XYZ file of C-alpha atoms in Angstrom:
320
model
C 10.650 74.575 -51.679
C 14.270 75.198 -50.826
C 17.501 74.184 -52.479
C 19.765 71.922 -50.429
C 23.053 70.139 -51.020
C 22.513 66.574 -52.135
C 24.686 65.282 -49.291
C 21.988 66.537 -46.900
C 19.968 63.483 -47.917
C 21.685 61.601 -45.122
C 20.367 58.152 -45.978
C 22.786 58.078 -48.929
C 26.548 58.518 -49.318
C 28.118 59.907 -52.492
C 31.590 59.468 -53.926
C 33.518 59.571 -57.189
C 36.879 58.922 -58.784
C 38.519 59.865 -62.059
C 41.365 58.419 -64.122
C 44.854 59.922 -63.985
C 44.262 61.786 -67.248
C 40.928 62.995 -65.843
C 39.041 61.985 -69.001
C 36.909 59.198 -67.523
C 35.592 58.230 -64.124
C 32.763 56.860 -62.012
C 30.222 58.089 -59.478
C 28.929 55.910 -56.640
C 25.866 56.253 -54.406
C 25.701 54.023 -51.329
C 22.851 53.228 -48.959
C 24.178 51.291 -46.012
C 20.745 50.442 -44.609
C 19.352 49.512 -48.013
C 17.044 51.396 -50.359
C 14.015 50.508 -52.441
C 14.853 51.193 -56.065
C 13.522 51.162 -59.598
C 14.934 51.873 -63.045
C 13.720 53.020 -66.442
C 15.827 52.493 -69.575
C 14.638 54.662 -72.456
C 17.565 54.907 -74.849
C 18.139 52.487 -77.693
C 21.769 51.687 -76.839
C 21.984 51.076 -73.076
C 24.705 49.499 -70.977
C 23.522 48.370 -67.546
C 24.133 45.962 -64.689
C 21.548 44.240 -62.452
C 18.616 46.263 -63.741
C 16.487 43.113 -64.111
C 16.680 42.679 -60.339
C 14.787 45.960 -59.970
C 11.703 44.811 -61.866
C 8.677 45.031 -59.610
C 7.884 41.297 -59.887
C 11.392 40.091 -58.997
C 12.716 39.005 -55.612
C 15.184 41.757 -54.711
C 13.550 44.349 -52.494
C 16.520 46.518 -51.588
C 19.747 47.717 -53.128
C 22.883 48.784 -51.267
C 24.484 51.007 -53.875
C 24.298 52.445 -57.381
C 27.026 53.376 -59.814
C 27.293 55.568 -62.895
C 30.417 55.093 -64.977
C 32.284 56.080 -68.088
C 34.315 53.571 -70.087
C 31.478 52.182 -72.201
C 30.806 48.494 -71.408
C 34.261 48.217 -69.797
C 32.970 50.509 -67.045
C 30.550 47.865 -65.803
C 33.524 46.490 -63.833
C 33.010 49.373 -61.411
C 30.090 47.489 -59.865
C 32.361 44.623 -58.812
C 34.608 47.017 -56.919
C 31.660 48.609 -55.132
C 30.390 45.138 -54.211
C 33.768 44.137 -52.822
C 33.947 47.229 -50.629
C 30.423 46.758 -49.281
C 30.997 43.060 -48.594
C 34.101 43.957 -46.567
C 31.938 46.360 -44.555
C 29.353 43.665 -43.904
C 26.705 45.314 -46.052
C 24.447 43.277 -48.326
C 21.865 40.534 -48.577
C 22.579 37.849 -45.969
C 23.078 34.484 -47.670
C 24.582 32.752 -44.639
C 28.183 32.387 -45.804
C 28.545 36.084 -46.651
C 26.555 39.173 -47.550
C 25.867 39.911 -51.205
C 25.500 43.633 -51.944
C 23.021 44.532 -54.678
C 24.629 47.253 -56.805
C 22.920 48.148 -60.097
C 24.545 50.609 -62.451
C 24.798 52.097 -65.918
C 27.591 53.238 -68.216
C 28.199 55.864 -70.871
C 30.600 56.082 -73.791
C 33.635 58.358 -73.316
C 36.402 56.467 -75.137
C 37.433 59.354 -77.387
C 39.739 61.674 -75.483
C 41.100 59.461 -72.738
C 44.112 57.161 -72.750
C 42.635 53.808 -73.774
C 44.539 52.082 -70.978
C 42.608 54.195 -68.465
C 39.073 52.947 -68.019
C 36.899 52.743 -64.912
C 37.405 49.328 -63.380
C 36.812 47.427 -60.153
C 39.677 49.225 -58.419
C 38.228 52.630 -59.285
C 34.793 51.487 -58.124
C 36.256 50.288 -54.826
C 38.018 53.617 -54.261
C 34.893 55.611 -55.131
C 32.842 53.555 -52.675
C 35.486 53.967 -49.972
C 35.536 57.730 -50.514
C 31.727 57.877 -50.251
C 31.812 55.825 -47.046
C 34.466 58.082 -45.519
C 33.263 61.499 -46.663
C 30.140 61.967 -48.774
C 30.715 64.552 -51.510
C 30.245 65.204 -55.225
C 32.024 67.664 -57.489
C 30.284 68.860 -60.627
C 31.501 69.184 -64.192
C 34.552 67.163 -65.281
C 34.330 64.701 -62.408
C 33.142 61.190 -61.725
C 31.024 59.655 -64.458
C 30.935 63.027 -66.217
C 34.696 63.401 -66.575
C 34.728 62.395 -70.249
C 31.146 63.278 -71.137
C 30.322 65.352 -74.221
C 27.131 66.718 -75.796
C 25.860 67.631 -79.267
C 27.434 64.872 -81.359
C 25.283 64.978 -84.491
C 28.205 65.931 -86.737
C 31.035 64.253 -84.884
C 33.478 65.220 -82.124
C 34.781 68.389 -83.771
C 31.302 69.945 -83.470
C 30.609 68.686 -79.934
C 30.940 70.392 -76.563
C 31.893 69.302 -73.062
C 29.270 67.596 -70.927
C 29.745 66.567 -67.331
C 28.275 65.518 -64.004
C 25.623 67.630 -62.327
C 23.571 67.323 -59.173
C 20.731 69.249 -57.588
C 18.549 68.686 -54.544
C 15.446 70.277 -53.052
C 13.372 69.966 -49.901
C 9.672 70.550 -49.222
C 8.647 69.994 -45.628
C 10.564 66.943 -44.473
C 10.836 65.421 -47.960
C 14.221 65.676 -49.657
C 14.857 64.765 -53.299
C 18.163 64.911 -55.172
C 19.313 64.056 -58.682
C 22.751 63.091 -59.985
C 23.111 63.078 -63.782
C 26.062 62.396 -66.086
C 25.202 64.319 -69.256
C 26.698 62.668 -72.340
C 23.964 63.262 -74.876
C 23.652 63.057 -78.631
C 21.277 66.020 -78.391
C 21.640 69.632 -77.275
C 21.190 70.807 -73.686
C 18.383 73.340 -73.311
C 17.370 75.840 -70.662
C 13.677 74.834 -70.420
C 12.666 78.221 -69.039
C 13.952 80.118 -72.083
C 14.094 77.398 -74.741
C 17.660 78.426 -75.536
C 20.463 75.949 -76.260
C 23.185 76.269 -73.630
C 25.503 73.492 -74.874
C 25.471 71.195 -77.870
C 26.122 70.926 -81.569
C 28.095 73.998 -82.646
C 30.397 75.392 -85.280
C 32.750 78.262 -84.533
C 30.863 78.955 -81.316
C 27.400 79.119 -82.908
C 24.762 76.498 -82.163
C 23.476 74.447 -85.100
C 20.376 72.886 -83.434
C 20.445 69.097 -83.553
C 16.691 68.645 -83.960
C 16.600 70.918 -86.999
C 19.598 69.129 -88.478
C 17.938 65.734 -88.081
C 14.711 66.832 -89.727
C 16.609 68.320 -92.654
C 18.522 65.053 -93.141
C 15.623 62.623 -92.758
C 16.113 61.065 -96.186
C 19.874 60.648 -95.906
C 19.842 57.459 -93.827
C 22.979 58.384 -91.938
C 21.865 58.030 -88.310
C 24.275 55.173 -87.575
C 27.197 57.602 -87.667
C 25.896 59.089 -84.380
C 27.327 56.919 -81.625
C 29.073 57.348 -78.341
C 26.259 58.895 -76.321
C 24.020 58.151 -73.283
C 22.864 60.225 -70.341
C 22.626 58.307 -67.073
C 21.510 59.349 -63.627
C 19.819 58.605 -60.344
C 17.263 60.319 -58.144
C 17.350 59.631 -54.404
C 14.934 60.597 -51.655
C 14.287 60.160 -47.946
C 10.634 59.425 -48.732
C 9.215 55.926 -48.342
C 8.438 54.213 -51.644
C 7.544 50.666 -52.602
C 9.179 48.875 -55.507
C 6.435 49.422 -58.131
C 6.336 53.117 -57.227
C 10.122 53.365 -57.501
C 9.957 51.977 -61.034
C 7.166 54.348 -62.029
C 8.995 57.295 -60.479
C 12.156 56.329 -62.386
C 10.066 56.651 -65.529
C 8.809 60.067 -64.500
C 12.362 61.339 -64.003
C 12.967 60.977 -67.745
C 10.689 63.994 -68.188
C 13.569 65.997 -66.746
C 15.838 64.702 -69.510
C 13.255 65.374 -72.216
C 12.813 68.959 -71.065
C 16.526 69.716 -71.076
C 18.019 67.470 -73.788
C 16.706 67.643 -77.346
C 16.412 65.127 -78.785
C 16.642 62.584 -75.984
C 16.011 58.818 -75.853
C 17.204 58.298 -79.428
C 18.311 55.028 -81.012
C 21.902 56.034 -80.325
C 21.465 57.043 -76.673
C 21.261 54.586 -73.795
C 19.453 56.966 -71.436
C 18.915 55.260 -68.080
C 17.519 56.678 -64.839
C 17.361 55.066 -61.400
C 15.106 56.077 -58.507
C 15.884 55.067 -54.919
C 14.057 55.789 -51.689
C 15.363 55.169 -48.184
C 13.327 56.572 -45.327
C 10.021 56.469 -43.500
C 8.422 59.705 -44.687
C 5.084 59.140 -46.400
C 4.135 61.546 -49.169
C 2.094 61.801 -52.352
C 3.848 59.970 -55.186
C 2.703 62.464 -57.815
C 4.208 65.335 -55.835
C 7.362 63.294 -55.317
C 7.598 62.726 -59.058
C 7.284 66.426 -59.791
C 10.092 67.166 -57.332
C 12.221 64.484 -58.973
C 11.696 65.923 -62.457
C 12.611 69.402 -61.229
C 15.804 68.072 -59.653
C 16.785 66.270 -62.877
C 16.167 69.402 -64.974
C 18.457 71.421 -62.755
C 21.103 68.698 -62.497
C 21.418 68.494 -66.292
C 21.929 72.242 -66.527
C 24.411 72.179 -63.652
C 26.447 69.524 -65.444
C 27.183 71.681 -68.486
C 27.383 74.916 -66.481
C 30.225 73.492 -64.354
C 32.036 71.744 -67.196
C 35.529 72.928 -68.087
C 36.940 73.021 -71.616
C 39.508 70.382 -72.598
C 41.987 70.283 -75.459
C 39.275 68.789 -77.684
C 35.958 70.119 -76.387
C 34.697 73.614 -75.645
C 32.617 74.183 -72.526
C 29.494 76.301 -72.144
C 31.262 78.720 -69.813
C 33.946 79.397 -72.457
C 31.407 79.922 -75.214
C 30.347 83.246 -73.720
């Protein structure tokens, strides 16, 4: 197994844009030739677009792009901008009078620190898609869908830390797998190899451990105060997958979240993971799933490792 840059998965193009205040943004993944995709929504408070189309029994067999966005439900507008760009490029499902691009996506809540007039919209989605089409790239940390992300929100913003966007890709033989994750979790981010918290709920620079806090407060009935979360991401590969497999593999990728975010998939998270394959390489699905989980684990850690402190939120690198 070797580490590669995610842009080396040439079947996909990656792009992102942020608001002027740099506190919200979106990340776009395009597949000009189409990709077979699935999705698994585990959190109790999701915000998604066109995920029903990805169900194994439904008609759509290929997607042409994916988006991850900040802005809470307002950020779903990003998908319209991506669609407009792809239609102009002649990419999408041929319906005779035009081509209709299939662009599922998911959003996270980041409406705390940013100017409320600055939310990801169709224009930002269009620009992110255009940037991906022109030059595939992804920055990590306070960029794209991770620009306004935070982690460890069990006691409110003053105890939280900066989250962000992370990506990681690996290759075994000819098979390439990469993950892109915007980490905006209620829970703490963990290094699964050591079990140590690397970003999350803290006071004066010392971690408080969200899971322990929750268990100690089980009789208080105060969970509804924990809102404004959700970790969203996508795994892409050059391996050939069918639609049922893509949906099952999307489910497997959540293991990467569970290993690195504690707790994950809560009632107040909207954790959503996509899986997309575009290629003709046949491989064992179980092995592919293990690679995907490994990529997600690393992408989550990369997100907080690259995050930069803001005026309101401390980053992991500045906690040293």
